[in-house]
Amino acid sequence: MSPPAPIDVDLVGVTDTSSVPVPDPLTVNGLPGWREKMTKIPLGVAAACSSDMFKSPACYTKPKAKNFDHLLSLEAKSRQASTLKGAARYLKNPGIISLGGGLPSAEYFPFESIDIKVPNPPGFSPEATQQFGAVLHAGKHDIRDGKSLYDLEIALNYGQATGSAQILRFATEHTEIIHNPPYSDWQCTMTSGSTYAWDTALRVLTERGDYILMEEYTFSSAAETAFPLGVKTIGVPIDAQGLIPEAMDEILSNWDEKARGARKPHVLYTIPTGQNPTGATQSAERRQAVYKVAQKHDIYIVEDEPYYFLQMQPYVGQGAAPPPPPANHDEFIKSLVPSFLSMDVDGRVCRLESFSKVIAPGSRVGWIVASEQMVERFVRTFEVSSQNPSGISQVVLYKLLDEHWGHTGYLDWLIHLRLEYTNRRDALLHSCEKHLPTEIAHWVAPAAGMFHWIEIDWKKHPGAAAGKSREEIEEAIFLSAVDNQVLLSCGSWFKADRSAVMDKMFFRATYAAASSEKIDEAIARFAKCLRDQFSL
Amino acid sequence: MSPPAPIDVDLVGVTDTSSVPVPDPLTVNGLPGWREKMTKIPLGVAAACSSDMFKSPACYTKPKAKNFDHLLSLEAKSRQASTLKGAARYLKNPGIISLGGGLPSAEYFPFESIDIKVPNPPGFSPEATQQFGAVLHAGKHDIRDGKSLYDLEIALNYGQATGSAQILRFATEHTEIIHNPPYSDWQCTMTSGSTYAWDTALRVLTERGDYILMEEYTFSSAAETAFPLGVKTIGVPIDAQGLIPEAMDEILSNWDEKARGARKPHVLYTIPTGQNPTGATQSAERRQAVYKVAQKHDIYIVEDEPYYFLQMQPYVGQGAAPPPPPANHDEFIKSLVPSFLSMDVDGRVCRLESFSKVIAPGSRVGWIVASEQMVERFVRTFEVSSQNPSGISQVVLYKLLDEHWGHTGYLDWLIHLRLEYTNRRDALLHSCEKHLPTEIAHWVAPAAGMFHWIEIDWKKHPGAAAGKSREEIEEAIFLSAVDNQVLLSCGSWFKADRSAVMDKMFFRATYAAASSEKIDEAIARFAKCLRDQFSL
């Protein structure tokens, strides 16, 4: 016989919204009341779930996303639902005994409980947490015992590729509260981290021989993910606000298939906020303009947004009074630059979300937001690859984010990070202002992220007059810095197109990892090396 | 400038073995003494590591693996080391301040500690663990504080694609103790689970249009991983001992490239122990014969071994005295059928290891063992995809397996599982003997794994005489079972080649998930449905 038709994850548990009279958009304060009205969270082992269980009725008043079949790869188009998962539909029969699936019994999971010690808002510092932190407990049978909606019996067993319903609910609600996409059929799925999600996006969207668009300086690992797949990269010129939409339009309008030996690009990879390596943040207007170019040329946008919540307070320089922090959650949310997702009327954006910069990279848990069509193709890929993110990570994140902090506590934490990173950035900028020779070193204060991008006027280097190349001088400065005991990253390492000839020279410094004392010492060392190199 | 040459992970920390006089192979009892002599475990954030740090000198007395460049895919061949990771070499300079890498500071990880409650050998049951279990503690700065070799500062940050040194050491030692591969340059790398490792193996080894060999009935998700990559599957005939080497030789010897439209297969995917779905276990002789056919035709073997430690006590039937359990660790290890890895003189085996069936699927941590050349290609893929398994999972596994149980406690646990699964299997077989109509139902007692494969003589079905097809009768039996409130899996769901016409009919039942009472009830229901269907 043919295997039974698989469960359509996307149709499971759709909320009956007919009885809800006025669809208000979901807000952080409205959430507790909203949850009362919602479909119950599914609590079984490897229970099917989807964002449709958790979105508010306001979502369904919007038009649907466009169809992007024509942009899918052959690989993505040929993926089908898992044969074995299809049989799970019969598990709903009450009283059925399953000898079907090979799931291990929970009595063989050698973990009875996990306890984590975490911050109690507003005491977010490690010291406050050590003294006054909360200890959160996850037992093996907390669901059965009525103690929690999530437990180790579920988290330690196999799960759905979407991630568990418990953590997917949090991600879905967070997405609606922060981004509220302007089409109805958006969905989230958890991922085993954004790096993995980007690798999957390339598999879903591109074929060998394709070109993709990226900022001309970009996260080099993102380009290196594409190259072995036979996907080439075109760098779009950037300025202090990142991607220049006119430059993107020009590349696409003048694309010569024959000269390039490839079809016109149909994917843009961008880091819109606190871009790596340049630190640039695209303004709302800039994003709108880029989105219009994407519509004009039918470009699918992958926005990689690990630094979205590392948007900082405005930089006001030394001595000036620091601007007041956001007075409340609404003001904080309004202070954030709108995402591409929030303006995505077509459903042509896949947003890569990450906990790496705001919780911990070692969780290896992130999520994506895209149209139902796209998310379903990602989920089909995950099912026979990563399967799902670590259940141990998921239950730990759930305990912290959902059961303990809730959305309000999480926003408090994000505001805490905003102010911490503001301090770190300001320390670095003050050190740069204090030490660096401004005759040759120039920069723009970063508004978000972890990175400071310092331009060096290499043509003033004595070697330039003597005929040395930009590359040789960059190497000399880098090695001289290493000799002076400070490590920065060379700008050229981040070229999207490795063969591109660049006229300018940059170094990237991060303020994420070192203390302000160390940062000041490091910048002083770099300044000394620049003065030596440039004979200043 | 060009980025600095990347660190060669494979050369980091190679033990100087010249001073070790007599290379005895590593044993579980010799381990504590051996660790004293070893290279120190690297303890930094995202510290590079490799199995060469942890293998015993006995490994290096063996010849090296063959080179398998000619079997690598274009994708695998074009992978290069990460540009950014290359700069990490300068971090070894004492006194250098790094503003290079964008790693978040540990003060922003909102987890001060994790405690897990786990079994104390030999009290492995959930009840014993609740009463007498050990609570293991992982703090944020345990390394700095001299309390442990692993902590949350490391586990929660970015890591190497190999997995952390702490857990890689355990996997490497376990591999040497159990399998002791017969060539010198074998390595392990942790993976984000075996499903992901198999997806990666296909990317490393195959091109669109290729065929791979599998058992004619196989884990259907493994075949479904291959199909969207454009990789087709050939089912090799099997018997009660699994894969038939002569049949494999015949397929390969008679391969007609033109007729098939594809080059001769060069990859075998096999589940040698407790095969899914058939439950068959290849004997040592059978494996040797399969390996010889692989050598003859230059086939690379991927052995997927989640059920290796679900090898059970011999089945002796009801009433007979149960055979005594293994008297000690040596006897237990000797009772295990030798792996392909243990006979792999060429280095043509990639072994997929999993914690899913012996610890917990939700960890999403496994590892692979293969030659240095192959492991390096996998690691290059992981770096820009999964990155590494969850650090939270890794530290939890380390605490349990290495710090608390050690290898001896882990072997005790595996013996416990062996006896538990023996009881489960025996219960299922007793129920089958008690209920099933042996006129039409036949089986072989499985020696390993989770699955029982029941052949049904469908030609005796009244529908067969009336012209009904095998497929129609299988569907009728399956649906009748569902109507009788029991779920089994249809054999046809597991066909490696979906278009193959099978003459026999099977159903797969698992004894992993239900209690013996439930199993007995389920088999009684299935027996009733068979009697109804066959008018017995």
CSV table of C-alpha atoms in Angstrom, one decimal, chain B residues 176-447:
chain,number,residue,atom,x,y,z
B,176,GLU,CA,39.3,3.1,20.8
B,177,ILE,CA,38.1,0.9,23.7
B,178,ILE,CA,35.2,-0.6,21.7
B,179,HIS,CA,36.4,-0.6,18.0
B,180,ASN,CA,40.2,0.0,18.0
B,181,PRO,CA,40.3,0.8,14.2
B,182,PRO,CA,43.1,-1.1,12.4
B,183,TYR,CA,44.6,2.1,10.8
B,184,SER,CA,46.3,4.9,12.5
B,185,ASP,CA,44.8,8.2,11.3
B,186,TRP,CA,41.2,7.7,12.4
B,187,GLN,CA,39.4,10.7,14.0
B,188,CYS,CA,36.1,11.5,15.6
B,189,THR,CA,34.1,14.6,15.3
B,190,MET,CA,30.9,15.3,17.2
B,191,THR,CA,27.8,15.8,15.1
B,192,SER,CA,24.4,17.4,15.6
B,193,GLY,CA,22.9,13.9,15.4
B,194,SER,CA,23.2,11.0,13.0
B,195,THR,CA,20.4,12.2,10.7
B,196,TYR,CA,22.4,15.3,10.1
B,197,ALA,CA,25.6,13.3,9.7
B,198,TRP,CA,24.0,11.2,7.0
B,199,ASP,CA,22.8,14.3,5.2
B,200,THR,CA,26.3,15.6,5.4
B,201,ALA,CA,27.7,12.2,4.2
B,202,LEU,CA,25.6,12.5,1.1
B,203,ARG,CA,26.9,16.0,0.5
B,204,VAL,CA,30.5,14.9,0.9
B,205,LEU,CA,30.3,11.7,-1.2
B,206,THR,CA,27.6,12.0,-3.9
B,207,GLU,CA,26.6,14.0,-6.9
B,208,ARG,CA,23.2,14.5,-8.4
B,209,GLY,CA,22.4,11.5,-10.6
B,210,ASP,CA,24.4,9.0,-8.5
B,211,TYR,CA,23.0,5.7,-7.1
B,212,ILE,CA,23.8,4.5,-3.6
B,213,LEU,CA,23.4,1.0,-2.2
B,214,MET,CA,21.2,0.3,0.8
B,215,GLU,CA,19.5,-2.8,2.3
B,216,GLU,CA,16.4,-3.5,0.1
B,217,TYR,CA,14.3,-2.6,3.2
B,218,THR,CA,15.8,0.3,5.0
B,219,PHE,CA,15.2,3.2,7.3
B,220,SER,CA,12.9,5.2,5.0
B,221,SER,CA,14.1,8.6,6.2
B,222,ALA,CA,17.6,7.7,5.1
B,223,ALA,CA,16.4,7.1,1.6
B,224,GLU,CA,14.3,10.2,1.7
B,225,THR,CA,17.4,12.2,2.6
B,226,ALA,CA,19.0,11.1,-0.6
B,227,PHE,CA,16.1,11.6,-3.1
B,228,PRO,CA,15.9,15.5,-3.0
B,229,LEU,CA,19.7,15.6,-3.7
B,230,GLY,CA,19.0,13.7,-6.9
B,231,VAL,CA,20.6,10.6,-5.5
B,232,LYS,CA,18.8,7.3,-6.3
B,233,THR,CA,18.8,4.1,-4.2
B,234,ILE,CA,19.5,0.5,-5.2
B,235,GLY,CA,18.2,-2.1,-2.7
B,236,VAL,CA,20.6,-5.0,-2.1
B,237,PRO,CA,18.8,-8.2,-1.3
B,238,ILE,CA,18.8,-9.3,2.4
B,239,ASP,CA,18.3,-12.5,4.4
B,240,ALA,CA,18.0,-13.1,8.2
B,241,GLN,CA,21.6,-11.9,8.6
B,242,GLY,CA,21.0,-8.7,6.6
B,243,LEU,CA,22.8,-7.6,3.5
B,244,ILE,CA,23.8,-10.5,1.1
B,245,PRO,CA,27.4,-9.8,-0.1
B,246,GLU,CA,27.0,-12.0,-3.2
B,247,ALA,CA,24.0,-10.0,-4.2
B,248,MET,CA,25.9,-6.7,-3.7
B,249,ASP,CA,28.8,-8.1,-5.8
B,250,GLU,CA,26.3,-9.1,-8.5
B,251,ILE,CA,24.7,-5.6,-8.7
B,252,LEU,CA,28.1,-4.0,-8.9
B,253,SER,CA,29.7,-6.5,-11.3
B,254,ASN,CA,26.9,-6.2,-13.7
B,255,TRP,CA,26.4,-2.4,-13.5
B,256,ASP,CA,25.5,-1.0,-16.9
B,257,GLU,CA,26.3,2.7,-16.9
B,258,LYS,CA,24.4,3.3,-20.1
B,259,ALA,CA,21.2,1.5,-19.1
B,260,ARG,CA,21.3,3.1,-15.6
B,261,GLY,CA,22.3,6.5,-16.9
B,262,ALA,CA,24.6,6.7,-13.9
B,263,ARG,CA,28.1,5.7,-12.9
B,264,LYS,CA,28.6,2.6,-10.7
B,265,PRO,CA,27.6,3.2,-7.1
B,266,HIS,CA,30.5,4.0,-4.8
B,267,VAL,CA,28.6,4.4,-1.5
B,268,LEU,CA,26.9,1.7,0.7
B,269,TYR,CA,24.6,2.8,3.5
B,270,THR,CA,24.0,0.0,5.9
B,271,ILE,CA,22.6,-0.5,9.4
B,272,PRO,CA,24.6,-3.6,10.3
B,273,THR,CA,23.2,-4.2,13.8
B,274,GLY,CA,19.5,-4.5,14.7
B,275,GLN,CA,18.7,-3.2,11.2
B,276,ASN,CA,15.7,-0.9,10.8
B,277,PRO,CA,13.1,-2.2,9.8
B,278,THR,CA,14.1,-5.9,9.7
B,279,GLY,CA,15.9,-6.3,13.0
B,280,ALA,CA,18.6,-8.3,11.2
B,281,THR,CA,22.2,-8.2,12.6
B,282,GLN,CA,25.1,-9.0,10.3
B,283,SER,CA,27.5,-11.6,11.8
B,284,ALA,CA,31.2,-11.0,11.9
B,285,GLU,CA,31.7,-13.3,8.9
B,286,ARG,CA,29.0,-11.5,7.0
B,287,ARG,CA,30.6,-8.1,7.6
B,288,GLN,CA,34.0,-9.4,6.5
B,289,ALA,CA,32.4,-10.7,3.3
B,290,VAL,CA,30.6,-7.4,2.7
B,291,TYR,CA,33.8,-5.5,3.4
B,292,LYS,CA,35.6,-7.6,0.8
B,293,VAL,CA,33.0,-6.8,-1.8
B,294,ALA,CA,33.4,-3.1,-0.9
B,295,GLN,CA,37.2,-3.4,-1.4
B,296,LYS,CA,36.7,-5.2,-4.7
B,297,HIS,CA,34.5,-2.4,-6.1
B,298,ASP,CA,36.0,0.5,-4.2
B,299,ILE,CA,32.8,1.2,-2.3
B,300,TYR,CA,32.8,3.6,0.7
B,301,ILE,CA,30.7,2.2,3.6
B,302,VAL,CA,28.6,4.4,5.8
B,303,GLU,CA,27.6,2.3,8.8
B,304,ASP,CA,24.7,3.8,10.7
B,305,GLU,CA,24.9,2.2,14.1
B,306,PRO,CA,22.3,3.6,16.6
B,307,TYR,CA,21.4,0.1,17.8
B,308,TYR,CA,24.9,-1.2,18.3
B,309,PHE,CA,24.5,-1.2,22.1
B,310,LEU,CA,21.0,-2.7,21.9
B,311,GLN,CA,22.5,-6.1,21.2
B,312,MET,CA,20.6,-8.4,23.4
B,313,GLN,CA,21.0,-11.7,25.3
B,314,PRO,CA,20.5,-14.7,23.0
B,315,TYR,CA,16.8,-15.6,22.7
B,316,VAL,CA,16.1,-18.9,24.4
B,317,GLY,CA,12.3,-19.1,24.3
B,318,GLN,CA,9.7,-19.3,27.0
B,319,GLY,CA,10.5,-21.4,30.1
B,320,ALA,CA,14.2,-21.9,29.4
B,321,ALA,CA,16.7,-20.5,31.8
B,322,PRO,CA,17.9,-17.0,30.7
B,323,PRO,CA,21.6,-16.9,29.8
B,324,PRO,CA,23.7,-15.1,32.4
B,325,PRO,CA,24.4,-11.5,31.8
B,326,PRO,CA,28.0,-10.4,30.9
B,327,ALA,CA,30.1,-11.1,34.0
B,328,ASN,CA,32.3,-8.0,33.4
B,329,HIS,CA,33.1,-5.2,31.0
B,330,ASP,CA,35.6,-7.3,29.0
B,331,GLU,CA,33.0,-10.1,28.5
B,332,PHE,CA,30.4,-7.5,27.5
B,333,ILE,CA,32.7,-5.9,24.9
B,334,LYS,CA,33.7,-9.3,23.5
B,335,SER,CA,30.0,-10.3,23.2
B,336,LEU,CA,29.4,-7.4,20.8
B,337,VAL,CA,29.5,-8.3,17.1
B,338,PRO,CA,32.6,-6.5,15.5
B,339,SER,CA,31.8,-3.3,13.7
B,340,PHE,CA,32.8,-2.5,10.1
B,341,LEU,CA,35.0,0.2,11.7
B,342,SER,CA,36.9,-2.5,13.6
B,343,MET,CA,37.8,-4.3,10.4
B,344,ASP,CA,38.4,-1.3,8.2
B,345,VAL,CA,42.0,-1.7,7.1
B,346,ASP,CA,41.6,0.8,4.2
B,347,GLY,CA,39.8,3.7,6.1
B,348,ARG,CA,36.8,3.2,3.8
B,349,VAL,CA,34.2,3.3,6.6
B,350,CYS,CA,32.4,6.2,8.1
B,351,ARG,CA,30.7,5.1,11.3
B,352,LEU,CA,27.7,7.2,12.4
B,353,GLU,CA,27.4,7.1,16.2
B,354,SER,CA,24.3,8.2,18.1
B,355,PHE,CA,23.3,8.8,21.7
B,356,SER,CA,19.6,8.7,20.6
B,357,LYS,CA,18.9,5.1,21.6
B,358,VAL,CA,21.3,4.8,24.5
B,359,ILE,CA,21.0,8.2,26.2
B,360,ALA,CA,18.4,10.5,24.7
B,361,PRO,CA,17.4,11.6,21.2
B,362,GLY,CA,16.7,15.1,22.4
B,363,SER,CA,20.4,15.7,23.0
B,364,ARG,CA,20.9,16.0,19.2
B,365,VAL,CA,24.5,15.0,19.8
B,366,GLY,CA,26.3,12.1,18.0
B,367,TRP,CA,29.7,11.6,16.5
B,368,ILE,CA,31.3,10.0,13.5
B,369,VAL,CA,34.5,8.0,13.1
B,370,ALA,CA,36.4,7.9,9.9
B,371,SER,CA,39.8,8.6,8.4
B,372,GLU,CA,41.4,12.0,9.1
B,373,GLN,CA,40.8,13.0,5.4
B,374,MET,CA,37.0,12.3,5.6
B,375,VAL,CA,36.5,13.8,9.1
B,376,GLU,CA,38.2,17.0,8.0
B,377,ARG,CA,35.8,17.3,5.0
B,378,PHE,CA,32.8,16.8,7.4
B,379,VAL,CA,34.2,19.4,9.8
B,380,ARG,CA,34.6,21.9,7.0
B,381,THR,CA,30.9,21.3,6.1
B,382,PHE,CA,29.7,21.6,9.8
B,383,GLU,CA,31.6,24.9,10.2
B,384,VAL,CA,29.2,26.7,7.8
B,385,SER,CA,26.1,24.7,8.7
B,386,SER,CA,25.3,23.3,12.1
B,387,GLN,CA,28.6,24.8,13.5
B,388,ASN,CA,28.6,22.4,16.4
B,389,PRO,CA,26.1,20.5,18.5
B,390,SER,CA,24.4,22.4,21.4
B,391,GLY,CA,26.9,23.3,24.0
B,392,ILE,CA,24.2,22.8,26.7
B,393,SER,CA,23.8,19.2,25.5
B,394,GLN,CA,27.5,18.8,25.4
B,395,VAL,CA,28.1,19.9,28.9
B,396,VAL,CA,25.2,17.9,30.3
B,397,LEU,CA,26.6,14.8,28.5
B,398,TYR,CA,30.1,15.5,29.7
B,399,LYS,CA,29.0,15.8,33.3
B,400,LEU,CA,27.1,12.5,33.1
B,401,LEU,CA,29.4,10.4,30.9
B,402,ASP,CA,32.9,11.6,31.8
B,403,GLU,CA,32.8,13.3,35.2
B,404,HIS,CA,30.3,11.1,36.9
B,405,TRP,CA,30.0,7.7,35.2
B,406,GLY,CA,33.3,7.5,33.4
B,407,HIS,CA,33.7,4.7,30.8
B,408,THR,CA,33.1,2.0,33.4
B,409,GLY,CA,29.8,3.5,34.5
B,410,TYR,CA,28.8,4.0,30.9
B,411,LEU,CA,29.5,0.4,30.2
B,412,ASP,CA,27.4,-0.5,33.2
B,413,TRP,CA,24.6,1.6,31.8
B,414,LEU,CA,24.9,-0.1,28.4
B,415,ILE,CA,24.7,-3.6,30.1
B,416,HIS,CA,21.6,-2.4,31.9
B,417,LEU,CA,20.0,-1.4,28.6
B,418,ARG,CA,21.0,-4.7,27.1
B,419,LEU,CA,19.1,-6.6,29.8
B,420,GLU,CA,16.1,-4.2,29.7
B,421,TYR,CA,15.8,-4.5,25.9
B,422,THR,CA,16.2,-8.3,26.2
B,423,ASN,CA,13.1,-8.3,28.5
B,424,ARG,CA,11.1,-6.1,26.2
B,425,ARG,CA,12.0,-8.2,23.1
B,426,ASP,CA,11.3,-11.4,25.0
B,427,ALA,CA,7.9,-10.1,26.0
B,428,LEU,CA,7.0,-9.3,22.4
B,429,LEU,CA,8.2,-12.7,21.2
B,430,HIS,CA,6.2,-14.5,23.9
B,431,SER,CA,3.1,-12.5,22.8
B,432,CYS,CA,3.7,-13.4,19.2
B,433,GLU,CA,4.2,-17.1,20.1
B,434,LYS,CA,1.0,-16.9,22.1
B,435,HIS,CA,-1.3,-15.0,19.8
B,436,LEU,CA,-0.2,-15.0,16.1
B,437,PRO,CA,-1.5,-17.5,13.7
B,438,THR,CA,1.7,-19.4,12.7
B,439,GLU,CA,0.0,-20.7,9.5
B,440,ILE,CA,0.6,-17.3,8.0
B,441,ALA,CA,2.9,-15.4,10.3
B,442,HIS,CA,6.7,-16.1,10.5
B,443,TRP,CA,9.6,-14.3,12.2
B,444,VAL,CA,13.2,-14.6,13.4
B,445,ALA,CA,14.0,-13.5,16.9
B,446,PRO,CA,15.9,-10.2,16.6
B,447,ALA,CA,19.3,-10.2,18.2
